[in-house]
XYZ file of C-alpha atoms in Angstrom:
376
model
C 6.623 22.593 -2.025
C 7.118 19.334 -4.012
C 7.981 20.156 -7.613
C 6.577 18.119 -10.536
C 10.060 17.046 -11.508
C 10.721 15.798 -7.908
C 7.455 14.157 -7.806
C 7.835 12.359 -11.149
C 11.424 11.245 -10.223
C 10.391 9.876 -6.967
C 7.496 7.832 -8.421
C 9.997 6.453 -10.949
C 12.180 5.193 -8.142
C 9.217 4.041 -6.047
C 7.604 1.800 -8.566
C 10.856 0.435 -9.594
C 11.332 -0.741 -6.056
C 8.071 -2.631 -6.279
C 10.066 -5.272 -8.335
C 13.573 -4.344 -7.350
C 13.343 -5.344 -3.723
C 16.998 -4.453 -3.119
C 16.386 -0.783 -4.116
C 14.300 0.335 -1.316
C 17.107 1.997 0.633
C 17.705 4.825 -2.024
C 13.957 5.047 -2.364
C 13.332 5.806 1.343
C 16.446 8.092 1.433
C 14.872 10.062 -1.345
C 11.506 10.258 0.431
C 13.247 11.509 3.554
C 14.813 14.300 1.584
C 11.486 15.233 0.042
C 9.819 15.701 3.548
C 12.780 17.449 5.072
C 14.010 14.360 7.017
C 17.395 12.689 7.369
C 17.343 9.039 8.301
C 14.652 6.511 7.252
C 13.802 2.936 8.017
C 11.089 0.757 6.264
C 10.493 -2.178 8.737
C 8.040 -5.025 8.892
C 7.612 -5.365 12.630
C 5.932 -8.239 14.622
C 3.709 -6.435 17.143
C 3.871 -9.302 19.537
C 7.669 -9.087 20.009
C 8.548 -5.658 18.440
C 11.166 -7.479 16.399
C 11.413 -7.413 12.498
C 13.503 -6.511 9.473
C 13.544 -3.936 6.699
C 15.488 -1.468 4.604
C 17.513 1.406 6.193
C 18.849 4.618 4.898
C 21.698 6.556 6.598
C 21.436 4.301 9.613
C 24.360 2.129 10.764
C 23.198 -1.459 10.195
C 24.683 -2.322 13.456
C 21.861 -0.151 15.030
C 19.317 -2.600 13.646
C 20.904 -5.555 15.456
C 21.003 -3.510 18.694
C 17.308 -2.788 18.227
C 16.413 -6.460 17.619
C 18.613 -7.575 20.522
C 17.280 -5.293 23.073
C 15.178 -2.266 22.186
C 12.459 -4.011 20.245
C 10.661 -4.905 23.519
C 10.895 -1.270 24.658
C 9.574 0.394 21.470
C 6.412 2.351 22.679
C 5.315 2.673 18.960
C 4.809 -1.068 18.664
C 2.960 -2.393 21.750
C 2.378 -6.178 22.333
C -1.334 -5.490 22.553
C -1.265 -4.202 18.963
C -1.276 -7.857 17.818
C -4.821 -8.175 19.263
C -7.418 -8.269 16.545
C -9.543 -5.681 18.458
C -7.010 -2.901 17.943
C -7.810 -0.747 14.996
C -4.769 0.211 12.868
C -5.982 2.442 9.896
C -3.299 3.451 7.231
C -2.283 6.997 8.064
C 0.472 9.486 8.071
C 1.378 10.786 11.582
C 4.207 12.240 13.741
C 5.423 11.053 17.121
C 3.472 13.884 18.620
C 0.372 12.373 17.366
C 0.993 9.411 19.548
C 2.780 10.771 22.576
C 3.479 14.084 24.310
C 7.133 14.833 23.455
C 8.025 15.072 27.164
C 6.598 11.605 27.622
C 8.486 10.172 24.682
C 11.893 11.686 25.644
C 11.511 10.218 29.142
C 11.538 6.656 27.936
C 14.603 4.281 27.790
C 13.808 3.632 24.240
C 14.357 7.262 23.315
C 17.237 8.016 25.544
C 19.216 4.954 25.009
C 18.315 4.096 21.253
C 16.854 7.101 19.413
C 18.919 9.897 21.022
C 22.301 8.477 20.413
C 21.479 8.010 16.725
C 20.325 11.695 16.589
C 16.727 10.872 15.998
C 14.553 13.346 17.855
C 11.432 13.762 15.666
C 9.633 11.035 13.812
C 7.278 10.868 10.848
C 5.502 7.514 10.488
C 3.913 6.402 7.291
C 1.670 3.266 7.839
C 1.866 0.866 4.761
C 0.115 -2.326 5.674
C -0.979 -4.626 8.450
C -0.858 -8.399 7.844
C -1.926 -10.225 10.996
C 0.498 -9.158 13.701
C 3.102 -7.712 11.320
C 2.928 -3.922 10.927
C 4.736 -2.280 7.900
C 5.673 1.340 8.072
C 8.016 3.851 6.651
C 9.680 5.904 9.371
C 11.643 9.134 8.802
C 13.519 11.048 11.497
C 14.894 14.391 12.009
C 17.844 15.431 14.528
C 17.158 17.518 17.513
C 18.414 20.730 15.858
C 15.515 20.760 13.463
C 11.915 21.343 14.070
C 9.088 18.862 14.378
C 7.564 17.585 11.101
C 4.535 19.694 10.194
C 3.121 21.932 7.444
C 4.350 21.400 3.850
C 6.232 18.272 4.857
C 3.059 16.507 5.935
C 1.317 17.616 2.878
C 4.075 16.161 0.743
C 3.972 12.870 2.731
C 0.233 12.564 2.461
C 0.376 13.314 -1.327
C 2.919 10.386 -1.708
C 1.266 8.002 0.750
C -1.187 6.336 -1.683
C 1.732 5.660 -4.042
C 3.725 4.231 -1.047
C 0.965 1.848 -0.296
C 0.322 0.898 -3.876
C 4.092 0.161 -4.502
C 4.420 -1.708 -1.263
C 1.341 -3.983 -2.194
C 2.912 -4.556 -5.694
C 6.119 -5.530 -4.118
C 4.360 -8.091 -1.883
C 2.567 -9.470 -4.934
C 5.739 -9.883 -6.866
C 8.305 -10.700 -4.205
C 9.207 -13.793 -6.164
C 10.630 -11.545 -8.939
C 14.027 -11.561 -7.292
C 14.813 -14.204 -9.830
C 13.408 -12.180 -12.663
C 16.162 -12.446 -15.178
C 16.529 -16.256 -14.759
C 12.949 -17.023 -15.500
C 10.658 -14.133 -16.213
C 7.918 -16.103 -17.824
C 7.875 -18.939 -15.330
C 7.833 -16.444 -12.384
C 5.029 -14.385 -13.902
C 2.912 -17.551 -14.738
C 2.862 -18.612 -11.105
C 1.245 -15.338 -10.091
C -2.493 -15.340 -9.137
C -2.797 -11.962 -10.775
C -2.814 -11.144 -14.523
C 0.518 -9.447 -15.202
C 1.280 -7.396 -18.438
C 4.439 -5.679 -19.252
C 4.019 -2.703 -21.702
C 6.609 -0.702 -23.689
C 6.277 3.069 -23.341
C 3.745 3.259 -26.124
C 1.363 0.815 -24.544
C 2.281 -2.183 -26.739
C 2.135 -5.541 -24.777
C 5.613 -6.975 -24.465
C 4.648 -9.878 -22.214
C 1.478 -11.270 -20.612
C 1.484 -14.096 -18.207
C -0.921 -17.011 -18.544
C -3.691 -15.438 -16.414
C -3.534 -12.342 -18.436
C -3.603 -14.242 -21.686
C -6.760 -16.110 -20.446
C -8.348 -12.694 -19.580
C -7.598 -11.277 -23.016
C -9.378 -14.182 -24.697
C -12.632 -13.430 -22.929
C -15.126 -11.643 -25.175
C -15.572 -8.745 -22.628
C -13.002 -6.965 -20.562
C -9.392 -6.798 -21.541
C -8.451 -6.645 -25.227
C -5.572 -5.908 -27.577
C -5.821 -3.624 -30.602
C -2.792 -3.298 -32.703
C -0.714 -4.927 -29.926
C -1.858 -2.172 -27.533
C -3.726 -3.051 -24.375
C -7.161 -1.776 -24.061
C -10.547 -2.644 -22.735
C -13.878 -3.255 -24.610
C -15.987 -0.481 -23.249
C -14.993 2.768 -24.855
C -15.160 4.936 -21.609
C -13.003 2.515 -19.789
C -10.632 2.322 -22.769
C -10.021 6.066 -22.589
C -9.411 5.790 -18.864
C -6.834 2.931 -19.344
C -5.057 4.793 -22.065
C -4.757 7.796 -19.909
C -3.328 5.696 -16.933
C -0.810 4.110 -19.272
C 0.163 7.390 -20.713
C 0.735 8.846 -17.284
C 2.706 5.865 -16.228
C 4.992 6.001 -19.311
C 5.321 9.817 -19.420
C 7.507 12.338 -17.568
C 5.327 12.233 -14.474
C 5.680 8.528 -14.014
C 2.529 8.245 -12.064
C 0.651 5.140 -11.142
C -3.105 4.644 -10.759
C -5.843 2.089 -10.777
C -9.399 1.599 -12.250
C -12.021 -1.091 -12.367
C -13.334 -2.901 -15.520
C -16.855 -4.272 -15.347
C -17.637 -7.459 -17.185
C -21.042 -9.046 -17.915
C -20.010 -12.361 -16.528
C -18.777 -11.065 -13.075
C -20.554 -9.555 -10.145
C -17.365 -7.783 -9.154
C -15.175 -5.909 -11.688
C -11.722 -6.720 -12.742
C -9.308 -4.342 -10.787
C -6.303 -2.952 -12.701
C -3.259 -1.323 -11.157
C -0.963 0.522 -13.584
C 2.483 1.352 -12.459
C 5.616 2.819 -14.023
C 8.467 0.389 -14.211
C 12.140 0.715 -14.900
C 13.967 -2.326 -14.265
C 17.428 -3.519 -14.959
C 16.180 -7.054 -14.925
C 13.534 -6.614 -17.743
C 15.610 -6.525 -20.768
C 12.635 -7.468 -22.924
C 11.082 -4.069 -22.294
C 12.750 -0.895 -23.069
C 12.709 1.825 -20.327
C 10.576 3.619 -19.499
C 7.997 0.740 -19.264
C 4.680 -0.008 -17.559
C 3.355 -2.803 -15.438
C -0.233 -3.698 -15.422
C -1.641 -5.968 -12.716
C -5.037 -7.361 -13.082
C -6.896 -8.907 -10.348
C -10.106 -10.859 -10.764
C -11.751 -10.046 -7.412
C -14.046 -13.181 -7.666
C -11.223 -15.551 -8.235
C -7.715 -14.159 -7.565
C -8.086 -12.191 -4.334
C -10.570 -12.715 -1.511
C -11.300 -10.930 1.802
C -11.971 -13.802 4.139
C -13.550 -13.109 7.421
C -10.452 -13.828 9.605
C -8.337 -11.583 7.501
C -10.748 -8.688 7.996
C -11.016 -9.400 11.656
C -7.140 -9.424 11.880
C -6.762 -6.174 9.976
C -9.398 -4.036 11.498
C -10.685 -5.774 14.654
C -14.098 -6.362 13.461
C -16.479 -8.700 15.163
C -18.149 -11.574 13.394
C -21.390 -9.506 12.758
C -19.413 -6.476 11.675
C -17.132 -8.595 9.329
C -20.284 -10.141 7.756
C -21.712 -6.646 7.178
C -18.508 -5.244 5.782
C -18.336 -8.144 3.208
C -21.914 -7.351 2.219
C -20.959 -3.672 1.668
C -17.923 -4.967 -0.404
C -20.453 -6.921 -2.514
C -22.392 -3.682 -3.153
C -25.335 -4.265 -0.917
C -27.125 -1.178 0.476
C -27.638 -1.136 4.386
C -31.311 -1.843 4.044
C -30.594 -4.860 1.776
C -27.930 -6.208 4.275
C -30.650 -5.934 6.914
C -32.946 -7.971 4.885
C -30.399 -10.570 4.075
C -29.263 -11.160 7.629
C -32.803 -10.739 9.221
C -31.899 -7.832 11.463
C -33.323 -4.392 11.688
C -31.969 -1.401 9.749
C -31.193 0.220 13.085
C -28.848 -2.758 13.996
C -27.209 -2.476 10.668
C -26.654 1.195 10.928
C -25.175 0.748 14.418
C -22.769 -1.922 13.174
C -21.834 0.187 10.273
C -20.900 2.963 12.542
C -18.616 0.741 14.498
C -17.047 -0.444 11.193
C -16.395 3.091 10.135
C -14.895 3.859 13.539
C -12.550 0.894 13.338
C -11.437 1.224 9.838
C -11.279 5.022 9.665
C -13.796 5.040 6.636
C -16.382 7.748 6.524
C -18.819 6.204 3.940
C -19.549 2.981 2.194
C -17.426 3.953 -0.837
C -14.403 4.612 1.457
C -14.927 1.247 3.160
C -15.011 -0.611 -0.208
C -11.824 1.206 -1.419
C -10.191 0.465 1.919
C -11.069 -3.231 1.632
C -9.805 -3.380 -1.960
C -6.425 -1.926 -0.677
C -6.315 -4.504 2.188
C -6.671 -7.261 -0.482
C -3.723 -5.664 -2.356
C -5.799 -3.701 -5.129
C -7.506 -0.538 -5.367
C -10.382 1.212 -7.034
C -9.961 4.815 -7.890
C -6.938 6.970 -8.549
C -5.970 7.974 -5.017
């Protein structure tokens, strides 16, 4: 069972990797240890060709070149037809046996000529994101002498999965931070998200231009005694708790929404622990708060939803209406269709996205946009 110290230590490494892009290898090696694996690979693979790149742990880098040069086209886990928009790809934790019978996998050229020589027999696959035809995963392997991933190892992987997704999305948002030490303020000011760096007691050490603008608004974000807060008392307590968890021994990230009178959609706040050698202005441990104005900073255009989940035009239109908070009957009235049609479309949307109810769908769409509501 995952101990609290192991859990907190891993989250510290993980959220640090959100801005320290070169540090993913020790992070995925540590994840492999926590789930009883050995080797690990975090690739971004183009599903049209199977090729891609990513971080490796305990794998000879030459194996990656061999993969790209020959075995990418033979990888049964990344089929060329996965690039088609109609193919659902919900974020999930799975093993190779969830995809194939073991006897079918070991009979492939990909297994016998690539995986087996590297002593990779069992696979744990953590889906992180899909952006168009590019699939991002974290793959952990076990040698043949060990049993298949199951039981407590899968419980651990699923417990850490929301944090892996959140850190991956933060890393995508702040990929420009490779030059952090050379121009912290300039880099952050170019972000389409409000970014605040906090000391471990919640004091604001830096706020980019967008965050400063949001702080000046009469409702929403605020500072009291140099500490970040929000104007509504219940939300202020929630934010204080998230910052405390991120700065404390557990080093746990989280997210919440902040309603404002001037917006239909709330501000979305992601709070993450941060320990970075490049951020000398903030003493470790520190906290990163990313604020997304859902009406201005991040959108879910129809084509993006269709690419991610394989929705039809009508299904995409309905999903966006659900994202706006409409009830199915209200959506039927807006689009001039029957409630039966809306419920049938909603059923297909749930099937393609893996959501079970409207709240799950909204949460998933938030995550697809790079933000999240709720604590996961």
